[in-house]
Coordinates of C-alpha atoms in Angstrom, one line a residue:
X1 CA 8.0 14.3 19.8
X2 CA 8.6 10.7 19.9
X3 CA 9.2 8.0 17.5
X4 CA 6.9 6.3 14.6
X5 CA 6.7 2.8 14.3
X6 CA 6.6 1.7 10.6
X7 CA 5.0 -1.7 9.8
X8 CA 6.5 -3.0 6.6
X9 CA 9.1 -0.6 6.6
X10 CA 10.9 -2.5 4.3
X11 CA 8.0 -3.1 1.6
X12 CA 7.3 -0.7 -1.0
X13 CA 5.4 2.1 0.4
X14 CA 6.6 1.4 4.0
X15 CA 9.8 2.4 2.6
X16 CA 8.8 5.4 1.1
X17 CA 7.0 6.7 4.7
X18 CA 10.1 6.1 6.5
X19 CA 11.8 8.0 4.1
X20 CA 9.7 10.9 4.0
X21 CA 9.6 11.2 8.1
X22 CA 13.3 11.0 8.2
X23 CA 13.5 13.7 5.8
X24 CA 11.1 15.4 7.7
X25 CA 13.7 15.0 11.4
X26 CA 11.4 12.4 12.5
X27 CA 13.0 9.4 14.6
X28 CA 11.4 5.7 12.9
X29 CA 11.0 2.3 14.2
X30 CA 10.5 -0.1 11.1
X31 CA 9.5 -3.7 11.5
X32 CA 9.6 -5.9 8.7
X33 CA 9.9 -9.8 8.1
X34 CA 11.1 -9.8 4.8
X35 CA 9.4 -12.5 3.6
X36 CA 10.0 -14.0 0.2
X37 CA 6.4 -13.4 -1.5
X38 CA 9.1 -11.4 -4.1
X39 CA 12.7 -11.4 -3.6
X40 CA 14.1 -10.5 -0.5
X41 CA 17.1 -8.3 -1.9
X42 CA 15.0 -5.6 -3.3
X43 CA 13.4 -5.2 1.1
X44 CA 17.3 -4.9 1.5
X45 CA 18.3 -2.7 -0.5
X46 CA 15.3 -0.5 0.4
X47 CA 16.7 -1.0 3.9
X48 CA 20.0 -0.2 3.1
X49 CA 18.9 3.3 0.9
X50 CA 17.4 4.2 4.4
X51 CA 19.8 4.2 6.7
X52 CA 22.4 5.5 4.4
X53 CA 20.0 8.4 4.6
X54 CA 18.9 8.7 8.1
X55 CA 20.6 10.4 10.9
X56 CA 22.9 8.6 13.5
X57 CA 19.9 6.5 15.6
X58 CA 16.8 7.9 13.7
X59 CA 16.4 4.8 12.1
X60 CA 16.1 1.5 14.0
X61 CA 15.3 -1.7 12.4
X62 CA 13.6 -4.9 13.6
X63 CA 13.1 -7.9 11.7
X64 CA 10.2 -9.4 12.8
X65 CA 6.7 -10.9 12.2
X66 CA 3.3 -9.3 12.7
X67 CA 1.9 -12.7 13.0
X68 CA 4.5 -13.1 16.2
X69 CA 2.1 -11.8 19.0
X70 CA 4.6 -11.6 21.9
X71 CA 7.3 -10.6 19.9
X72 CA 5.3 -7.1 18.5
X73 CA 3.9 -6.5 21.7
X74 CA 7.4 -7.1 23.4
X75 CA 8.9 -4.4 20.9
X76 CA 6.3 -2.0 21.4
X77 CA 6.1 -2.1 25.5
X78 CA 9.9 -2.0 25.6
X79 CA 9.8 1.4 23.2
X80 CA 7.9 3.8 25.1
X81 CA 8.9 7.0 23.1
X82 CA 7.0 5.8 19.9
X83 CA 3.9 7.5 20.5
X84 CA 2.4 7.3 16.9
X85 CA 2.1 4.1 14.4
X86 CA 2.0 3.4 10.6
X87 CA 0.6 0.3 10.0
X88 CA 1.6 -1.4 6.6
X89 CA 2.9 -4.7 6.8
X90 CA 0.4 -7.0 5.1
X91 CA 0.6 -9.7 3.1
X92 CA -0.1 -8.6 -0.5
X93 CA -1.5 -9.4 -3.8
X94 CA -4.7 -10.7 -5.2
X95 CA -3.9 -13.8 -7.4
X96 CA -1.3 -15.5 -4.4
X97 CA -4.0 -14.8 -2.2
X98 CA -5.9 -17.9 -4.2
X99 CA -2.9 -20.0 -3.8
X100 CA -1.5 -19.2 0.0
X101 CA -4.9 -18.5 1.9
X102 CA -3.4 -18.4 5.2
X103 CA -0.4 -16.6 4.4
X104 CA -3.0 -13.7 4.5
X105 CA -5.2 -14.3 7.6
X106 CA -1.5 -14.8 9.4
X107 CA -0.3 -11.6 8.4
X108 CA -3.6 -9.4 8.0
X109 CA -6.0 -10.5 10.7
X110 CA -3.7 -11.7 13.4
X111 CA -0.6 -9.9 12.4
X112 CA -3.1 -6.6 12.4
X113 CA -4.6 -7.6 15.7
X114 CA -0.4 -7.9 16.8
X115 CA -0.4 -3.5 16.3
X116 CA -4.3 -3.0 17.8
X117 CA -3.4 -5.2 21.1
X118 CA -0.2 -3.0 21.3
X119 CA -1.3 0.4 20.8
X120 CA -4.4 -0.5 23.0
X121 CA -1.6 -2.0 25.5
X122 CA 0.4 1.5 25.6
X123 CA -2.8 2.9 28.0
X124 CA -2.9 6.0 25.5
X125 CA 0.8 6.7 24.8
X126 CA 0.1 5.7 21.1
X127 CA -2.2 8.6 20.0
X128 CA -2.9 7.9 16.8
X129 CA -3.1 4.4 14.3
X130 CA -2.8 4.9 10.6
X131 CA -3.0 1.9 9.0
X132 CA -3.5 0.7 5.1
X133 CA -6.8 -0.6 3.9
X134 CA -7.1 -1.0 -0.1
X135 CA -9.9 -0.4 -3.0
X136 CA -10.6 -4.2 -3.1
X137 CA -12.9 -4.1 0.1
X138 CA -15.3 -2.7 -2.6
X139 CA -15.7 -5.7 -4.6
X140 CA -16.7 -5.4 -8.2
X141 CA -18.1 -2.5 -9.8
X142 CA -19.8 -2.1 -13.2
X143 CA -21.2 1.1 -13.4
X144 CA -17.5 3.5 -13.3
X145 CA -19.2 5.3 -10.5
X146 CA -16.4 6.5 -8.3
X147 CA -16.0 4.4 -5.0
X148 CA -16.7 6.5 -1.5
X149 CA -16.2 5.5 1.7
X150 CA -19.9 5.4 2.5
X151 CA -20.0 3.0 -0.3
X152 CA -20.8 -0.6 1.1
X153 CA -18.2 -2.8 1.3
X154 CA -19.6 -6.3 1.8
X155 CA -18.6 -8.6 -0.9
X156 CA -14.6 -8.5 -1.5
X157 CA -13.8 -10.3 -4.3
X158 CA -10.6 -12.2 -3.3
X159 CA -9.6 -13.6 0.2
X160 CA -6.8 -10.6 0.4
X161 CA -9.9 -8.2 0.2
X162 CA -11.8 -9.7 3.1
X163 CA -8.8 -9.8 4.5
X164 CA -7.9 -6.2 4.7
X165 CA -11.8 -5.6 5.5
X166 CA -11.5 -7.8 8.5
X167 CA -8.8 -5.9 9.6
X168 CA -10.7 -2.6 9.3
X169 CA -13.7 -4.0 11.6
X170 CA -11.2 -5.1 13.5
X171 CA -10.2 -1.2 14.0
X172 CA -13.4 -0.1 14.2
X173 CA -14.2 -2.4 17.5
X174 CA -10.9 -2.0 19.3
X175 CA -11.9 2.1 18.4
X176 CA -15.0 1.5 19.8
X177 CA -14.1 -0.9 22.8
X178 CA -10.9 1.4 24.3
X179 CA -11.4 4.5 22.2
X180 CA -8.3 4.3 20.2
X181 CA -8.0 7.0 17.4
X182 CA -7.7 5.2 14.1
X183 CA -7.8 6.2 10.6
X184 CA -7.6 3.8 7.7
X185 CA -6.5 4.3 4.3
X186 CA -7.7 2.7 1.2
X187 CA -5.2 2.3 -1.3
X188 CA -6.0 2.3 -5.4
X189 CA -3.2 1.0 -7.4
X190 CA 0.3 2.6 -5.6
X191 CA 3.4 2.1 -8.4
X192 CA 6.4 4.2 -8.5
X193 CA 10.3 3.9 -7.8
X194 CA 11.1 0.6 -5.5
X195 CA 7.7 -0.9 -6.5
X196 CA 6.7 -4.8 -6.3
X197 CA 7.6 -7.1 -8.9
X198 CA 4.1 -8.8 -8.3
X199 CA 2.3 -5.2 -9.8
X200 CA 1.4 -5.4 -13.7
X201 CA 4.0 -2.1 -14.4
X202 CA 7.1 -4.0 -13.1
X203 CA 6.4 -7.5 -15.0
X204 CA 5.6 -5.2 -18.1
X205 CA 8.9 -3.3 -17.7
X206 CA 10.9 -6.5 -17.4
X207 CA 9.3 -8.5 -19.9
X208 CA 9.0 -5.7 -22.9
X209 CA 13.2 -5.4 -22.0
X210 CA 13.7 -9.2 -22.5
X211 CA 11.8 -8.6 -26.0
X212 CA 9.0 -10.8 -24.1
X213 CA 5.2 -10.8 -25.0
X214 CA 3.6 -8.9 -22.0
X215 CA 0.1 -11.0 -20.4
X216 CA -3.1 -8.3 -20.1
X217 CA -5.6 -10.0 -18.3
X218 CA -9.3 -8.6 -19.5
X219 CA -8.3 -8.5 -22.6
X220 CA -6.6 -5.3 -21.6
X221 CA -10.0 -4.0 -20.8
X222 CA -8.8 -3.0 -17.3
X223 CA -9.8 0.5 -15.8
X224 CA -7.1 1.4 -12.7
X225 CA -7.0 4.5 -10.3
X226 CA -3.1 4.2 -10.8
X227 CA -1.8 6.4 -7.8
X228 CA 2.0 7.2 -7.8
X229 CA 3.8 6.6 -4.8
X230 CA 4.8 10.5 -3.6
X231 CA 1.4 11.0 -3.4
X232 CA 0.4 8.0 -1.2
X233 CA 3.3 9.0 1.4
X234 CA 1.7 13.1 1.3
X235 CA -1.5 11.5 1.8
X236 CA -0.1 8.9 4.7
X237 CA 1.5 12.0 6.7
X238 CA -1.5 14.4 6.5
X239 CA -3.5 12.3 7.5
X240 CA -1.0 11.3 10.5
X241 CA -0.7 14.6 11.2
X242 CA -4.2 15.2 12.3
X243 CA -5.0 12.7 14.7
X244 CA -8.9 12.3 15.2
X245 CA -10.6 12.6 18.5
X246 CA -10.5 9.9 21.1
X247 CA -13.3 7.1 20.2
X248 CA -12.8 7.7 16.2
X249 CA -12.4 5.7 13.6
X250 CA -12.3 7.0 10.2
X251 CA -11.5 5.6 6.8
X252 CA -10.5 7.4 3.8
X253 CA -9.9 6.5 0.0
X254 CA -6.3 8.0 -1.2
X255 CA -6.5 7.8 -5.0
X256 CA -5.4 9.4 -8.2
X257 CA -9.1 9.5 -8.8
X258 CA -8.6 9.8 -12.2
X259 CA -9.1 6.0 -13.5
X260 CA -7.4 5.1 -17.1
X261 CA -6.9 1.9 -18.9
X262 CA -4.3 -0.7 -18.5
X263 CA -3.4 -0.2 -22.4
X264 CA -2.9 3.6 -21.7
X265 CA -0.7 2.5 -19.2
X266 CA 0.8 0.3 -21.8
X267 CA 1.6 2.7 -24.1
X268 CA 3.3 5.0 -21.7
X269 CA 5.7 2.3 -20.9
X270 CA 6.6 1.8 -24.5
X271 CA 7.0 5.4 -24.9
X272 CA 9.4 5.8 -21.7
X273 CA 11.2 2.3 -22.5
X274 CA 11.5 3.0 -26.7
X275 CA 10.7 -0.9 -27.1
X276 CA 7.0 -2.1 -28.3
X277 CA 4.8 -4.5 -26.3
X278 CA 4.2 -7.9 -27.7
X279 CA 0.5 -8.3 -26.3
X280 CA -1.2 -11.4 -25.4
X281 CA -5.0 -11.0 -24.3
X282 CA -6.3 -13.0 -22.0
X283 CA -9.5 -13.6 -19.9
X284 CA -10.2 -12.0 -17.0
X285 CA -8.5 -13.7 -13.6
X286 CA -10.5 -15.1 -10.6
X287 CA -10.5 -12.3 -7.6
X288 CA -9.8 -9.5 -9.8
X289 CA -12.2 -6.9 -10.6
X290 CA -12.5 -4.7 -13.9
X291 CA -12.2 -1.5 -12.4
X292 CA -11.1 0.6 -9.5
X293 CA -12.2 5.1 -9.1
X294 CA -11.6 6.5 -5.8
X295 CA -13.4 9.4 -4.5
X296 CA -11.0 11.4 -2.7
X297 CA -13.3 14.6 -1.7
X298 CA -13.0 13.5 2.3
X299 CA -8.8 13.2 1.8
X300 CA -9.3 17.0 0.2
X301 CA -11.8 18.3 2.4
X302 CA -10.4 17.2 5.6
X303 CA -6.5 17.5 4.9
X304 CA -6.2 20.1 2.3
X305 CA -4.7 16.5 -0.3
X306 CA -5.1 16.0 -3.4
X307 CA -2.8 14.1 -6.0
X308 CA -0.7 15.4 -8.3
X309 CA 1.2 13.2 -10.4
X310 CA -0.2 11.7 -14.0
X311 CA 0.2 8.2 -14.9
X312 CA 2.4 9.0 -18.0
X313 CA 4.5 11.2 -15.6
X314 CA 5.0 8.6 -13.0
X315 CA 5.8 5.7 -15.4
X316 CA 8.8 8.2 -16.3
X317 CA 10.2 8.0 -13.2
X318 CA 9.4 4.5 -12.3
X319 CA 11.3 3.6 -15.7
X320 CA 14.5 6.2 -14.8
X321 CA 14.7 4.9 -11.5
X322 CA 14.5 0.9 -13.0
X323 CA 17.5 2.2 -15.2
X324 CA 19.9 3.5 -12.3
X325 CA 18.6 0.5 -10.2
X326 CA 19.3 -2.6 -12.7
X327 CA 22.1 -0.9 -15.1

């Protein structure tokens, strides 16, 4: 078996996947930039957690950008043992994505174009593309139906969203065109241990600890598939683990499925940190959409996956871990 090469190895759930194939005796090539969209230490220290974990050369780092063509297709013709890739580096985040439009079409249409041009370039060494989609390809929803992947998805709601649906079409010609296996995953609402500082459970954390008033956009009217991080990296691997057919392309929701309200998640907090939330209600925010509800029947049907941690559960963790992390 050869190596995996992990894109955004360094970011939140990249971090996590290389974790979980080292664990697993796998051997991991992670490229990262570490860019400072949040700060840079907390990438590091992610780094650092890994290869303090991973066996004498089964972790190998690169610091690099997706967005550098040449450099990502150097790296992956001058590594012929990785035969599989996990594609995760993006730039994130709805609201920046009104502020720094091109931040996103570097990093998740050319920087995603980098990894197809490279695994098409390895002539079929590279059997199998995983790479992260999210739930905002779907747009805005008013009727809590659950999202499926037959759903259409043809009016994103913030740049960042037609940004990660570019990169799926993207997939689906180069598929199509060479007959690369792909799968793509659409992410709802990933928080847990080592999460962003950008997500609405980490700014709640910290500003209910500095006895600040907490911001919920919506008036707190928000409806989130919140989908803990262990079960995004089980979901990841199974569905790396069964590689489909030459000439496919398949996508996939990977969701809690099981949406509840920002204030639930609220109140868990103030349950796991003992300290009240000061609220301040506000209007809903440009780009951002009122709910999110995966359908994950295909994960389930196809990969034996379903989730299996509850939002008051993870929030426990997230919280102990933010503890041990910041003293």
């Amino acid at each position: 078996m050869g190596r995996v090469l992990v894109t955004g190895a360094a970011g939140f759930i990249g971090a996590h996947v290389s974790q979980a194939l080292l664990a697993r005796g796998e051997e991991v090539v992670g490229l990262d930039n570490l860019n400072p969209y949040y700060d840079p230490a907390l990438k590091e220290a992610r780094l650092q957690a890994l290869t303090g974990q991973a066996a004498p050369g089964a972790f190998e780092f690169h610091r690099l950008d997706l967005a550098d063509t040449e450099g990502v297709l150097g790296l992956m013709a001058a590594r012929p043992d990785i035969d599989r890739v996990v594609h995760l580096g993006a730039q994130a985040g709805v609201r920046w994505s009104l502020e720094a439009p091109f931040a996103y079409t570097s990093a998740n249409v050319t920087g995603h174009l980098s990894i197809l041009e490279g695994v098409r370039r390895s002539e079929g060494r590279i059997g199998h593309t995983v790479y992260a989609s999210t739930s905002s390809v779907y747009g805005s929803r008013q009727d809590g139906q659950p999202f499926r992947e037959t759903d259409r998805a043809e009016r994103p709601a913030s740049l960042y969203a037609a940004t990660k649906l570019a990169g799926e079409m993207m997939s689906k010609s180069y598929t199509d065109l060479y007959g690369l296996p792909q799968t793509g995953l659409r992410f709802f609402t990933v928080y847990g241990p080592w999460g962003r500082p950008d997500m609405a459970y980490w700014l709640f954390t910290d500003a209910m600890l500095k006895g600040q008033p907490i911001k919920l956009f919506n008036e707190g009217r928000m409806m989130r598939d919140f989908t803990y991080v262990d079960d995004i990296v089980t979901g990841i691997l199974a569905a790396l683990d069964h590689a489909p057919a030459a000439g496919t392309h398949r996508t996939y929701n990977i969701g809690n499925s099981r949406p509840e309200q920002l204030l639930d998640m609220v109140a868990f907090l103030e349950e796991a940190l003992g300290v009240k939330a000061e609220r301040v209600l506000l209007p809903m925010q440009p780009g951002d959409v009122p709910g999110t509800f995966a359908d994950v029947s295909a994960m389930k049907r196809d990969f034996g996956w379903e989730p299996v941690t509850d939002l008051r559960t993870g929030l426990g963790r997230f919280v102990a871990w933010w503890r041990r992390y910041f003293g």
